[in-house]
Amino acid sequence: MVLNTPMNHPIPVDHLRGKDLTARLNLRDIPKVLLHEHLDGGLRPATVIELAAEQGYAGLPTTDPEALADWFHRGAQRGNLPEYLEGFQHTTGVMQTADALERVAFEFIEDMAEDGVAYAEVRFAPVFHTSGGLTQDEVVQAVVNGLRRGEKSFGVRWGLIICAMRHLKDSLEAAELAIRCRDLGVVGFDLAGGEDGFPPKKHVEAFQAIERANFYITIHAGEAYGPESIWQALQYCGAHRLGHATRLRDDIEILPDGTMKLGRLAQYILDRRVPLEMCLISNLHTGACASLEEHPFGMFFQRGFRVCLNTDDRLMSDTTMTKETTLATELFDLSLADLEKLTLNAMKSAFAPFDERIKLIYQTIKPGFAKAHASLM
Ligand code: ADE
Ligand code: ZN
C-alpha cells in the first residue's frame, strides 16, 4: 500500500512515522486504551469550582477556571513528586459527597469518549473521601454509579482500581475494600503516593490478601525511587503491572555499540512481559526524567518491553491520551503499526476479564486501526 507525497514519491503507509504521521492523522481518532489515570487528578477545572461552591470548600486559590487550571499546572511542574501531589488536597477536598463523586466519575467517562479512549481504568484512594460522612463503601458505590451512567451515555468501557497510600497504615483495609467491591466493577488494587521513604514491602499484608483473593495488583514503582522499589513491588508484593517504572533505566547499561545490556531485574521484566504503565508528561513534571527526549519509553519500546502510554493526572499535568500519543509518536518516531502495538499491549494488560479484552481487541481496536490505515491511502 502506498501513498503519494507532494513530490509524487510513493511512501508505504507503514513507513509513515513521527511528525509525518501526525501531520496526516489526528491521533484522537485511533482507538486508545488508558490503564493509569487518577480520578482525583483529572477533574475539569470548572467542575472543581462548581463543586467547591456546592460543598462550601473555601480552599481554592481562584474561581476562574482558566486561572485555576494554570495554578494546578504550575504546582505540578516543580520537578518532584511530593510537591506534584500537593494539588490533590483541593481536588479531593471537593469530592466529599456522593453527588460530587458521581459527577466526577461521569465526566471522566465523557472525557474519555471525547479523547477517543475505548477502555479506561481509573484509580483513586477512597480513604480521602470520607470527611463529608460517607463510608468508604459508599464512596466506591458513588464512583461506580457515575462510571456506569457514563458508560451508558458514551459507550466507554471501564474498570476501577482502589489505591492504598504508601504513607498510611490502612492498606489492608483498602485491599479488603477492593475485594469487597469486586462485583461492582473494581478490577484491581494499587499503591500510590510519595515513593521515596515508603517502600512497597511495608504493605505486603495487603498484597497477600489481594493474591489470596485471586485479584490483581499494580504498584507505582520506579517513579521517585530506583530499581529497588520496582524489585520490591514485583518480588515482595506480587505486582502484575507497574506504574511508571521509569527508573528501570538504571538497571540497563548502554554499551559503546549502542546495544542494551539488561540487569537481572530488567531482564525479568522483559521476559515475564510485565506491563509498564508509562506516563511521559507526568514524569517530566515530577522529575522522573530530565527531559521528554531522554525519557526511557523509546528505548523500552524498541527493546520489546510491554509498555503502554498513559496520562496519570490529566488536570495536574495538562494532558490527554491524544496528547501523550502524539508526543510519543513525534519524539520516538512511531508508526501506526507501533501505535497499534502499544494499544494492544495496554488492552492485553488490562485487568478486565479475558473475554472482554478479546472482544475489545477484535471488535474495536483492530477495526479502528484498519480504518485509520485505510484513511491514509
Ligand atoms: N497520585 C497521583 N499521581 C501520582 C503519581 N504520579 N505518583 C504517585 N501517586 C500519585
Ligand atoms: Zn499514578
mmCIF file of C-alpha atoms and ligand atoms in Angstrom:
data_model
loop_
_atom_site.group_PDB
_atom_site.id
_atom_site.type_symbol
_atom_site.label_atom_id
_atom_site.label_comp_id
_atom_site.label_asym_id
_atom_site.label_seq_id
_atom_site.Cartn_x
_atom_site.Cartn_y
_atom_site.Cartn_z
ATOM 1 C CA MET A 1 0.000 0.000 0.000
ATOM 2 C CA VAL A 2 1.484 3.323 -0.984
ATOM 3 C CA LEU A 3 0.561 6.955 -0.840
ATOM 4 C CA ASN A 4 1.664 9.812 -2.974
ATOM 5 C CA THR A 5 3.845 12.505 -1.481
ATOM 6 C CA PRO A 6 3.636 16.035 -2.871
ATOM 7 C CA MET A 7 6.739 15.160 -4.918
ATOM 8 C CA ASN A 8 4.992 12.023 -6.078
ATOM 9 C CA HIS A 9 7.430 9.663 -4.430
ATOM 10 C CA PRO A 10 5.384 6.769 -3.153
ATOM 11 C CA ILE A 11 5.827 6.091 0.587
ATOM 12 C CA PRO A 12 4.350 2.901 2.020
ATOM 13 C CA VAL A 13 1.800 3.770 4.724
ATOM 14 C CA ASP A 14 3.732 1.597 7.177
ATOM 15 C CA HIS A 15 6.763 3.824 6.658
ATOM 16 C CA LEU A 16 4.884 6.933 7.698
ATOM 17 C CA ARG A 17 6.369 7.817 11.075
ATOM 18 C CA GLY A 18 6.647 10.572 13.648
ATOM 19 C CA LYS A 19 5.612 14.026 12.515
ATOM 20 C CA ASP A 20 4.815 12.731 9.011
ATOM 21 C CA LEU A 21 2.200 10.524 10.640
ATOM 22 C CA THR A 22 0.746 13.138 12.998
ATOM 23 C CA ALA A 23 0.532 15.620 10.103
ATOM 24 C CA ARG A 24 -1.740 13.179 8.277
ATOM 25 C CA LEU A 25 -3.731 11.612 11.107
ATOM 26 C CA ASN A 26 -5.354 13.126 14.188
ATOM 27 C CA LEU A 27 -4.490 10.569 16.864
ATOM 28 C CA ARG A 28 -7.716 11.397 18.668
ATOM 29 C CA ASP A 29 -9.317 9.198 16.019
ATOM 30 C CA ILE A 30 -7.422 5.969 16.706
ATOM 31 C CA PRO A 31 -8.738 3.703 19.477
ATOM 32 C CA LYS A 32 -6.821 4.185 22.692
ATOM 33 C CA VAL A 33 -6.626 2.282 25.984
ATOM 34 C CA LEU A 34 -5.798 4.023 29.259
ATOM 35 C CA LEU A 35 -4.676 1.959 32.260
ATOM 36 C CA HIS A 36 -3.216 4.603 34.567
ATOM 37 C CA GLU A 37 -5.235 7.697 35.446
ATOM 38 C CA HIS A 38 -6.171 9.066 38.873
ATOM 39 C CA LEU A 39 -9.809 10.108 39.286
ATOM 40 C CA ASP A 40 -8.748 12.949 41.590
ATOM 41 C CA GLY A 41 -6.022 14.065 39.169
ATOM 42 C CA GLY A 42 -8.267 14.527 36.153
ATOM 43 C CA LEU A 43 -11.171 16.787 37.116
ATOM 44 C CA ARG A 44 -12.317 19.594 34.836
ATOM 45 C CA PRO A 45 -11.297 22.956 36.347
ATOM 46 C CA ALA A 46 -14.859 24.315 36.030
ATOM 47 C CA THR A 47 -16.157 21.265 37.886
ATOM 48 C CA VAL A 48 -13.685 21.825 40.735
ATOM 49 C CA ILE A 49 -15.006 25.376 41.089
ATOM 50 C CA GLU A 50 -18.685 24.376 40.964
ATOM 51 C CA LEU A 51 -18.219 21.538 43.443
ATOM 52 C CA ALA A 52 -16.300 23.828 45.796
ATOM 53 C CA ALA A 53 -19.231 26.283 45.788
ATOM 54 C CA GLU A 54 -21.764 23.480 46.368
ATOM 55 C CA GLN A 55 -19.835 21.957 49.267
ATOM 56 C CA GLY A 56 -18.643 25.208 50.857
ATOM 57 C CA TYR A 57 -14.972 24.366 50.188
ATOM 58 C CA ALA A 58 -13.038 27.598 50.657
ATOM 59 C CA GLY A 59 -9.503 26.412 49.856
ATOM 60 C CA LEU A 60 -9.284 27.195 46.115
ATOM 61 C CA PRO A 61 -6.879 29.974 45.109
ATOM 62 C CA THR A 62 -9.257 31.348 42.415
ATOM 63 C CA THR A 63 -12.728 30.806 40.979
ATOM 64 C CA ASP A 64 -11.688 31.451 37.381
ATOM 65 C CA PRO A 65 -11.441 28.099 35.534
ATOM 66 C CA GLU A 66 -8.512 29.092 33.332
ATOM 67 C CA ALA A 67 -6.559 30.611 36.192
ATOM 68 C CA LEU A 68 -7.287 27.551 38.321
ATOM 69 C CA ALA A 69 -6.099 25.178 35.579
ATOM 70 C CA ASP A 70 -2.941 27.227 35.247
ATOM 71 C CA TRP A 71 -2.435 27.174 39.020
ATOM 72 C CA PHE A 72 -2.697 23.367 39.100
ATOM 73 C CA HIS A 73 -0.289 23.047 36.156
ATOM 74 C CA ARG A 74 2.299 25.331 37.727
ATOM 75 C CA GLY A 75 2.004 23.497 41.044
ATOM 76 C CA ALA A 76 2.621 20.153 39.361
ATOM 77 C CA GLN A 77 5.723 21.265 37.476
ATOM 78 C CA ARG A 78 8.145 21.705 40.343
ATOM 79 C CA GLY A 79 10.269 18.681 39.489
ATOM 80 C CA ASN A 80 9.482 16.409 42.421
ATOM 81 C CA LEU A 81 6.699 14.033 43.412
ATOM 82 C CA PRO A 82 5.856 15.390 46.896
ATOM 83 C CA GLU A 83 5.124 18.875 45.501
ATOM 84 C CA TYR A 84 3.352 17.391 42.467
ATOM 85 C CA LEU A 85 0.954 15.690 44.879
ATOM 86 C CA GLU A 86 0.126 18.861 46.842
ATOM 87 C CA GLY A 87 -2.641 19.909 44.415
ATOM 88 C CA PHE A 88 -4.640 16.794 45.219
ATOM 89 C CA GLN A 89 -5.768 18.167 48.591
ATOM 90 C CA HIS A 90 -8.003 20.574 46.633
ATOM 91 C CA THR A 91 -9.474 18.042 44.212
ATOM 92 C CA THR A 92 -10.163 15.524 46.972
ATOM 93 C CA GLY A 93 -11.433 18.463 49.060
ATOM 94 C CA VAL A 94 -14.342 18.954 46.646
ATOM 95 C CA MET A 95 -15.090 15.214 46.242
ATOM 96 C CA GLN A 96 -16.756 14.614 49.613
ATOM 97 C CA THR A 97 -20.393 13.904 48.700
ATOM 98 C CA ALA A 98 -21.964 11.073 46.716
ATOM 99 C CA ASP A 99 -23.231 13.557 44.121
ATOM 100 C CA ALA A 100 -19.775 15.110 43.653
ATOM 101 C CA LEU A 101 -18.096 11.700 43.270
ATOM 102 C CA GLU A 102 -20.767 10.517 40.854
ATOM 103 C CA ARG A 103 -20.378 13.652 38.745
ATOM 104 C CA VAL A 104 -16.588 13.461 38.594
ATOM 105 C CA ALA A 105 -16.748 9.792 37.550
ATOM 106 C CA PHE A 106 -19.406 10.503 34.912
ATOM 107 C CA GLU A 107 -17.358 13.368 33.481
ATOM 108 C CA PHE A 108 -14.283 11.146 33.443
ATOM 109 C CA ILE A 109 -16.089 8.764 31.068
ATOM 110 C CA GLU A 110 -17.349 11.662 28.955
ATOM 111 C CA ASP A 111 -13.774 12.992 28.696
ATOM 112 C CA MET A 112 -12.537 9.529 27.689
ATOM 113 C CA ALA A 113 -15.075 9.393 24.850
ATOM 114 C CA GLU A 114 -14.000 12.861 23.729
ATOM 115 C CA ASP A 115 -10.354 11.723 23.757
ATOM 116 C CA GLY A 116 -11.025 8.572 21.679
ATOM 117 C CA VAL A 117 -10.436 6.126 24.537
ATOM 118 C CA ALA A 118 -12.265 2.800 24.162
ATOM 119 C CA TYR A 119 -11.353 1.288 27.541
ATOM 120 C CA ALA A 120 -10.124 3.075 30.660
ATOM 121 C CA GLU A 121 -9.032 2.012 34.112
ATOM 122 C CA VAL A 122 -9.291 4.786 36.654
ATOM 123 C CA ARG A 123 -7.961 4.705 40.206
ATOM 124 C CA PHE A 124 -8.426 6.579 43.446
ATOM 125 C CA ALA A 125 -7.988 6.246 47.213
ATOM 126 C CA PRO A 126 -11.417 6.079 48.925
ATOM 127 C CA VAL A 127 -9.806 6.979 52.262
ATOM 128 C CA PHE A 128 -9.568 10.620 51.092
ATOM 129 C CA HIS A 129 -13.308 10.977 50.522
ATOM 130 C CA THR A 130 -14.930 10.350 53.890
ATOM 131 C CA SER A 131 -14.746 13.751 55.579
ATOM 132 C CA GLY A 132 -18.343 14.536 54.489
ATOM 133 C CA GLY A 133 -19.575 11.457 56.385
ATOM 134 C CA LEU A 134 -19.590 8.821 53.629
ATOM 135 C CA THR A 135 -18.264 5.350 54.397
ATOM 136 C CA GLN A 136 -15.573 4.039 52.036
ATOM 137 C CA ASP A 137 -18.084 1.549 50.599
ATOM 138 C CA GLU A 138 -20.469 4.437 49.860
ATOM 139 C CA VAL A 139 -17.612 6.357 48.252
ATOM 140 C CA VAL A 140 -16.866 3.466 45.889
ATOM 141 C CA GLN A 141 -20.567 2.978 45.112
ATOM 142 C CA ALA A 142 -20.945 6.667 44.162
ATOM 143 C CA VAL A 143 -17.972 6.480 41.796
ATOM 144 C CA VAL A 144 -19.285 3.256 40.259
ATOM 145 C CA ASN A 145 -22.690 4.916 39.724
ATOM 146 C CA GLY A 146 -21.027 7.730 37.779
ATOM 147 C CA LEU A 147 -18.900 5.362 35.703
ATOM 148 C CA ARG A 148 -21.947 3.229 34.862
ATOM 149 C CA ARG A 149 -24.030 6.260 33.872
ATOM 150 C CA GLY A 150 -21.100 7.474 31.762
ATOM 151 C CA GLU A 151 -20.769 4.123 30.031
ATOM 152 C CA LYS A 152 -24.500 4.148 29.228
ATOM 153 C CA SER A 153 -24.208 7.597 27.673
ATOM 154 C CA PHE A 154 -20.873 7.307 25.878
ATOM 155 C CA GLY A 155 -20.110 3.591 25.462
ATOM 156 C CA VAL A 156 -16.642 3.707 27.016
ATOM 157 C CA ARG A 157 -15.798 0.504 28.910
ATOM 158 C CA TRP A 158 -14.069 0.940 32.280
ATOM 159 C CA GLY A 159 -12.518 -0.723 35.308
ATOM 160 C CA LEU A 160 -11.959 0.828 38.729
ATOM 161 C CA ILE A 161 -8.752 0.408 40.752
ATOM 162 C CA ILE A 162 -8.630 1.065 44.503
ATOM 163 C CA CYS A 163 -5.463 2.765 45.742
ATOM 164 C CA ALA A 164 -3.876 2.339 49.126
ATOM 165 C CA MET A 165 -1.495 5.141 50.132
ATOM 166 C CA ARG A 166 2.134 4.374 50.850
ATOM 167 C CA HIS A 167 2.362 6.749 53.804
ATOM 168 C CA LEU A 168 -0.762 5.396 55.563
ATOM 169 C CA LYS A 169 -1.134 2.273 57.665
ATOM 170 C CA ASP A 170 -4.547 1.157 56.441
ATOM 171 C CA SER A 171 -3.536 -0.630 53.225
ATOM 172 C CA LEU A 172 -5.020 -3.934 54.385
ATOM 173 C CA GLU A 173 -8.406 -2.241 54.871
ATOM 174 C CA ALA A 174 -8.085 -0.723 51.390
ATOM 175 C CA ALA A 175 -7.317 -4.174 49.956
ATOM 176 C CA GLU A 176 -10.335 -5.671 51.724
ATOM 177 C CA LEU A 177 -12.496 -2.852 50.355
ATOM 178 C CA ALA A 178 -11.236 -3.541 46.825
ATOM 179 C CA ILE A 179 -12.038 -7.248 47.187
ATOM 180 C CA ARG A 180 -15.498 -6.485 48.640
ATOM 181 C CA CYS A 181 -16.334 -4.172 45.747
ATOM 182 C CA ARG A 182 -15.165 -6.524 43.005
ATOM 183 C CA ASP A 183 -18.654 -7.279 41.687
ATOM 184 C CA LEU A 184 -19.308 -3.553 41.318
ATOM 185 C CA GLY A 185 -16.533 -3.183 38.746
ATOM 186 C CA VAL A 186 -13.396 -2.853 40.858
ATOM 187 C CA VAL A 187 -10.717 -4.648 38.843
ATOM 188 C CA GLY A 188 -7.578 -4.225 40.925
ATOM 189 C CA PHE A 189 -5.506 -2.681 43.683
ATOM 190 C CA ASP A 190 -2.690 -0.109 43.632
ATOM 191 C CA LEU A 191 -0.223 1.592 45.968
ATOM 192 C CA ALA A 192 0.153 5.333 45.329
ATOM 193 C CA GLY A 193 1.592 8.478 46.925
ATOM 194 C CA GLY A 194 5.154 9.578 47.733
ATOM 195 C CA GLU A 195 7.616 6.790 46.927
ATOM 196 C CA ASP A 196 10.907 7.865 48.497
ATOM 197 C CA GLY A 197 10.909 6.665 52.108
ATOM 198 C CA PHE A 198 7.813 4.492 51.648
ATOM 199 C CA PRO A 199 8.900 1.079 50.330
ATOM 200 C CA PRO A 200 6.146 -1.188 48.986
ATOM 201 C CA LYS A 201 7.149 -4.156 51.134
ATOM 202 C CA LYS A 202 5.736 -2.371 54.201
ATOM 203 C CA HIS A 203 2.321 -3.162 52.698
ATOM 204 C CA VAL A 204 2.952 -6.812 51.981
ATOM 205 C CA GLU A 205 -0.014 -7.978 54.082
ATOM 206 C CA ALA A 206 -2.398 -6.024 51.875
ATOM 207 C CA PHE A 207 -0.923 -7.521 48.723
ATOM 208 C CA GLN A 208 -1.094 -11.028 50.156
ATOM 209 C CA ALA A 209 -4.804 -10.505 50.842
ATOM 210 C CA ILE A 210 -5.262 -9.473 47.205
ATOM 211 C CA GLU A 211 -3.343 -12.513 45.961
ATOM 212 C CA ARG A 212 -5.338 -14.877 48.174
ATOM 213 C CA ALA A 213 -8.495 -13.464 46.584
ATOM 214 C CA ASN A 214 -7.124 -14.222 43.073
ATOM 215 C CA PHE A 215 -7.227 -10.485 42.412
ATOM 216 C CA TYR A 216 -4.974 -8.049 40.550
ATOM 217 C CA ILE A 217 -2.137 -5.762 41.593
ATOM 218 C CA THR A 218 -0.484 -2.752 40.033
ATOM 219 C CA ILE A 219 2.005 -0.660 42.020
ATOM 220 C CA HIS A 220 3.514 2.781 41.448
ATOM 221 C CA ALA A 221 7.221 1.963 41.401
ATOM 222 C CA GLY A 222 10.360 3.419 39.869
ATOM 223 C CA GLU A 223 8.873 6.917 39.597
ATOM 224 C CA ALA A 224 10.569 8.693 42.505
ATOM 225 C CA TYR A 225 12.841 5.849 43.607
ATOM 226 C CA GLY A 226 15.173 3.417 41.854
ATOM 227 C CA PRO A 227 15.115 -0.263 40.833
ATOM 228 C CA GLU A 228 14.946 -1.435 44.489
ATOM 229 C CA SER A 229 11.372 -0.128 44.666
ATOM 230 C CA ILE A 230 10.452 -1.897 41.413
ATOM 231 C CA TRP A 231 12.048 -5.111 42.665
ATOM 232 C CA GLN A 232 10.102 -4.986 45.929
ATOM 233 C CA ALA A 233 6.856 -4.281 44.057
ATOM 234 C CA LEU A 234 7.384 -7.388 41.956
ATOM 235 C CA GLN A 235 9.104 -9.842 44.263
ATOM 236 C CA TYR A 236 7.671 -8.939 47.690
ATOM 237 C CA CYS A 237 4.259 -7.626 46.669
ATOM 238 C CA GLY A 238 3.440 -9.677 43.549
ATOM 239 C CA ALA A 239 2.658 -6.754 41.221
ATOM 240 C CA HIS A 240 1.125 -7.852 37.916
ATOM 241 C CA ARG A 241 1.777 -4.418 36.386
ATOM 242 C CA LEU A 242 3.996 -1.471 37.287
ATOM 243 C CA GLY A 243 3.007 2.195 37.353
ATOM 244 C CA HIS A 244 5.755 4.247 35.641
ATOM 245 C CA ALA A 245 8.854 2.024 36.175
ATOM 246 C CA THR A 246 10.808 4.904 34.643
ATOM 247 C CA ARG A 247 13.853 4.227 36.819
ATOM 248 C CA LEU A 248 14.160 0.720 35.419
ATOM 249 C CA ARG A 249 16.535 2.501 33.026
ATOM 250 C CA ASP A 250 19.036 2.412 35.951
ATOM 251 C CA ASP A 251 19.180 -1.375 35.501
ATOM 252 C CA ILE A 252 20.099 -1.088 31.813
ATOM 253 C CA GLU A 253 23.552 -0.284 30.504
ATOM 254 C CA ILE A 254 24.034 1.130 27.042
ATOM 255 C CA LEU A 255 27.147 -0.438 25.547
ATOM 256 C CA PRO A 256 29.529 1.501 23.251
ATOM 257 C CA ASP A 257 27.956 -0.129 20.181
ATOM 258 C CA GLY A 258 24.546 1.166 21.282
ATOM 259 C CA THR A 259 23.107 -2.188 22.355
ATOM 260 C CA MET A 260 21.390 -2.536 25.718
ATOM 261 C CA LYS A 261 22.759 -4.759 28.455
ATOM 262 C CA LEU A 262 19.924 -5.607 30.805
ATOM 263 C CA GLY A 263 20.414 -6.216 34.513
ATOM 264 C CA ARG A 264 18.648 -9.168 36.167
ATOM 265 C CA LEU A 265 15.581 -7.112 37.096
ATOM 266 C CA ALA A 266 15.147 -5.560 33.642
ATOM 267 C CA GLN A 267 15.635 -8.972 32.036
ATOM 268 C CA TYR A 268 12.989 -10.497 34.320
ATOM 269 C CA ILE A 269 10.523 -7.713 33.461
ATOM 270 C CA LEU A 270 11.171 -8.173 29.752
ATOM 271 C CA ASP A 271 10.959 -11.979 29.883
ATOM 272 C CA ARG A 272 7.854 -12.112 32.086
ATOM 273 C CA ARG A 273 6.136 -9.482 29.903
ATOM 274 C CA VAL A 274 5.400 -7.286 32.942
ATOM 275 C CA PRO A 275 3.283 -4.372 31.696
ATOM 276 C CA LEU A 276 4.778 -0.922 32.295
ATOM 277 C CA GLU A 277 2.204 1.878 32.576
ATOM 278 C CA MET A 278 4.335 4.773 31.353
ATOM 279 C CA CYS A 279 3.329 8.427 31.763
ATOM 280 C CA LEU A 280 5.543 10.814 29.797
ATOM 281 C CA ILE A 281 4.364 14.292 30.750
ATOM 282 C CA SER A 282 3.780 13.500 34.414
ATOM 283 C CA ASN A 283 7.317 12.055 34.588
ATOM 284 C CA LEU A 284 8.713 15.316 33.279
ATOM 285 C CA HIS A 285 6.720 17.226 35.909
ATOM 286 C CA THR A 286 7.798 15.057 38.841
ATOM 287 C CA GLY A 287 11.441 14.958 37.750
ATOM 288 C CA ALA A 288 11.371 11.215 36.980
ATOM 289 C CA CYS A 289 13.012 12.199 33.680
ATOM 290 C CA ALA A 290 15.111 15.278 32.959
ATOM 291 C CA SER A 291 13.530 15.898 29.554
ATOM 292 C CA LEU A 292 10.978 14.166 27.340
ATOM 293 C CA GLU A 293 13.701 13.434 24.788
ATOM 294 C CA GLU A 294 15.571 11.460 27.448
ATOM 295 C CA HIS A 295 12.521 9.533 28.614
ATOM 296 C CA PRO A 296 13.298 5.777 28.534
ATOM 297 C CA PHE A 297 9.936 4.962 26.940
ATOM 298 C CA GLY A 298 11.514 4.946 23.457
ATOM 299 C CA MET A 299 14.297 2.565 24.426
ATOM 300 C CA PHE A 300 11.961 0.273 26.405
ATOM 301 C CA PHE A 301 9.592 0.039 23.429
ATOM 302 C CA GLN A 302 12.398 -0.595 20.997
ATOM 303 C CA ARG A 303 13.784 -3.398 23.199
ATOM 304 C CA GLY A 304 10.392 -5.124 23.354
ATOM 305 C CA PHE A 305 9.227 -4.322 26.892
ATOM 306 C CA ARG A 306 5.460 -4.433 27.279
ATOM 307 C CA VAL A 307 4.965 -0.670 27.580
ATOM 308 C CA CYS A 308 1.832 1.404 27.176
ATOM 309 C CA LEU A 309 1.079 5.124 27.223
ATOM 310 C CA ASN A 310 -0.940 6.769 29.987
ATOM 311 C CA THR A 311 -1.966 10.183 31.316
ATOM 312 C CA ASP A 312 -1.552 9.754 35.124
ATOM 313 C CA ASP A 313 -3.278 13.045 36.040
ATOM 314 C CA ARG A 314 -4.943 14.905 33.191
ATOM 315 C CA LEU A 315 -5.694 18.050 35.186
ATOM 316 C CA MET A 316 -2.413 18.308 37.077
ATOM 317 C CA SER A 317 -0.240 17.508 34.063
ATOM 318 C CA ASP A 318 -2.448 19.254 31.471
ATOM 319 C CA THR A 319 -2.615 16.193 29.287
ATOM 320 C CA THR A 320 -4.851 13.767 27.402
ATOM 321 C CA MET A 321 -4.321 10.378 25.781
ATOM 322 C CA THR A 322 -4.300 12.087 22.387
ATOM 323 C CA LYS A 323 -1.562 14.438 23.601
ATOM 324 C CA GLU A 324 0.588 11.663 25.132
ATOM 325 C CA THR A 325 0.189 9.534 21.991
ATOM 326 C CA THR A 326 1.036 12.421 19.675
ATOM 327 C CA LEU A 327 4.042 13.356 21.780
ATOM 328 C CA ALA A 328 5.360 9.787 21.853
ATOM 329 C CA THR A 329 4.819 9.418 18.104
ATOM 330 C CA GLU A 330 6.766 12.578 17.335
ATOM 331 C CA LEU A 331 9.532 12.100 19.914
ATOM 332 C CA PHE A 332 10.202 8.440 19.208
ATOM 333 C CA ASP A 333 9.322 8.357 15.512
ATOM 334 C CA LEU A 334 6.490 5.850 15.858
ATOM 335 C CA SER A 335 4.414 4.411 13.015
ATOM 336 C CA LEU A 336 0.730 3.494 13.001
ATOM 337 C CA ALA A 337 1.762 -0.156 13.445
ATOM 338 C CA ASP A 338 3.752 0.886 16.544
ATOM 339 C CA LEU A 339 0.689 2.683 17.931
ATOM 340 C CA GLU A 340 -1.442 -0.400 17.342
ATOM 341 C CA LYS A 341 1.172 -2.481 19.157
ATOM 342 C CA LEU A 342 1.122 -0.078 22.132
ATOM 343 C CA THR A 343 -2.673 -0.156 22.249
ATOM 344 C CA LEU A 344 -2.689 -3.958 22.129
ATOM 345 C CA ASN A 345 -0.021 -4.026 24.856
ATOM 346 C CA ALA A 346 -2.376 -1.982 27.031
ATOM 347 C CA MET A 347 -5.508 -3.961 26.230
ATOM 348 C CA LYS A 348 -3.776 -7.297 26.831
ATOM 349 C CA SER A 349 -2.546 -5.962 30.190
ATOM 350 C CA ALA A 350 -5.907 -4.625 31.377
ATOM 351 C CA PHE A 351 -7.449 -6.141 34.495
ATOM 352 C CA ALA A 352 -10.768 -6.664 32.673
ATOM 353 C CA PRO A 353 -11.667 -10.337 32.152
ATOM 354 C CA PHE A 354 -10.029 -12.116 29.204
ATOM 355 C CA ASP A 355 -13.264 -12.362 27.193
ATOM 356 C CA GLU A 356 -13.827 -8.631 27.451
ATOM 357 C CA ARG A 357 -10.250 -7.888 26.423
ATOM 358 C CA ILE A 358 -10.574 -10.131 23.368
ATOM 359 C CA LYS A 359 -13.869 -8.519 22.421
ATOM 360 C CA LEU A 360 -12.385 -5.028 22.626
ATOM 361 C CA ILE A 361 -9.332 -6.099 20.620
ATOM 362 C CA TYR A 362 -11.312 -7.696 17.777
ATOM 363 C CA GLN A 363 -14.430 -5.512 17.743
ATOM 364 C CA THR A 364 -12.947 -2.089 18.484
ATOM 365 C CA ILE A 365 -9.159 -1.817 18.376
ATOM 366 C CA LYS A 366 -8.279 -3.797 15.253
ATOM 367 C CA PRO A 367 -11.172 -2.361 13.168
ATOM 368 C CA GLY A 368 -10.271 1.149 14.418
ATOM 369 C CA PHE A 369 -6.660 0.808 13.309
ATOM 370 C CA ALA A 370 -7.715 -0.744 9.975
ATOM 371 C CA LYS A 371 -9.904 2.318 9.387
ATOM 372 C CA ALA A 372 -7.058 4.685 10.293
ATOM 373 C CA HIS A 373 -4.748 2.790 7.981
ATOM 374 C CA ALA A 374 -7.276 3.000 5.123
ATOM 375 C CA SER A 375 -7.721 6.741 5.706
ATOM 376 C CA LEU A 376 -4.046 7.255 4.889
ATOM 377 C CA MET A 377 -4.162 5.579 1.498
HETATM 378 N N1 ADE B 1 -1.147 10.027 42.799
HETATM 379 C C1 ADE B 1 -1.475 10.793 41.768
HETATM 380 N N2 ADE B 1 -0.466 10.894 40.889
HETATM 381 C C2 ADE B 1 0.547 10.132 41.398
HETATM 382 C C3 ADE B 1 1.841 9.836 40.969
HETATM 383 N N3 ADE B 1 2.324 10.311 39.813
HETATM 384 N N4 ADE B 1 2.607 9.058 41.755
HETATM 385 C C4 ADE B 1 2.136 8.567 42.905
HETATM 386 N N5 ADE B 1 0.908 8.819 43.360
HETATM 387 C C5 ADE B 1 0.109 9.601 42.619
HETATM 388 ZN ZN ZN B 2 -0.146 7.489 39.047
#
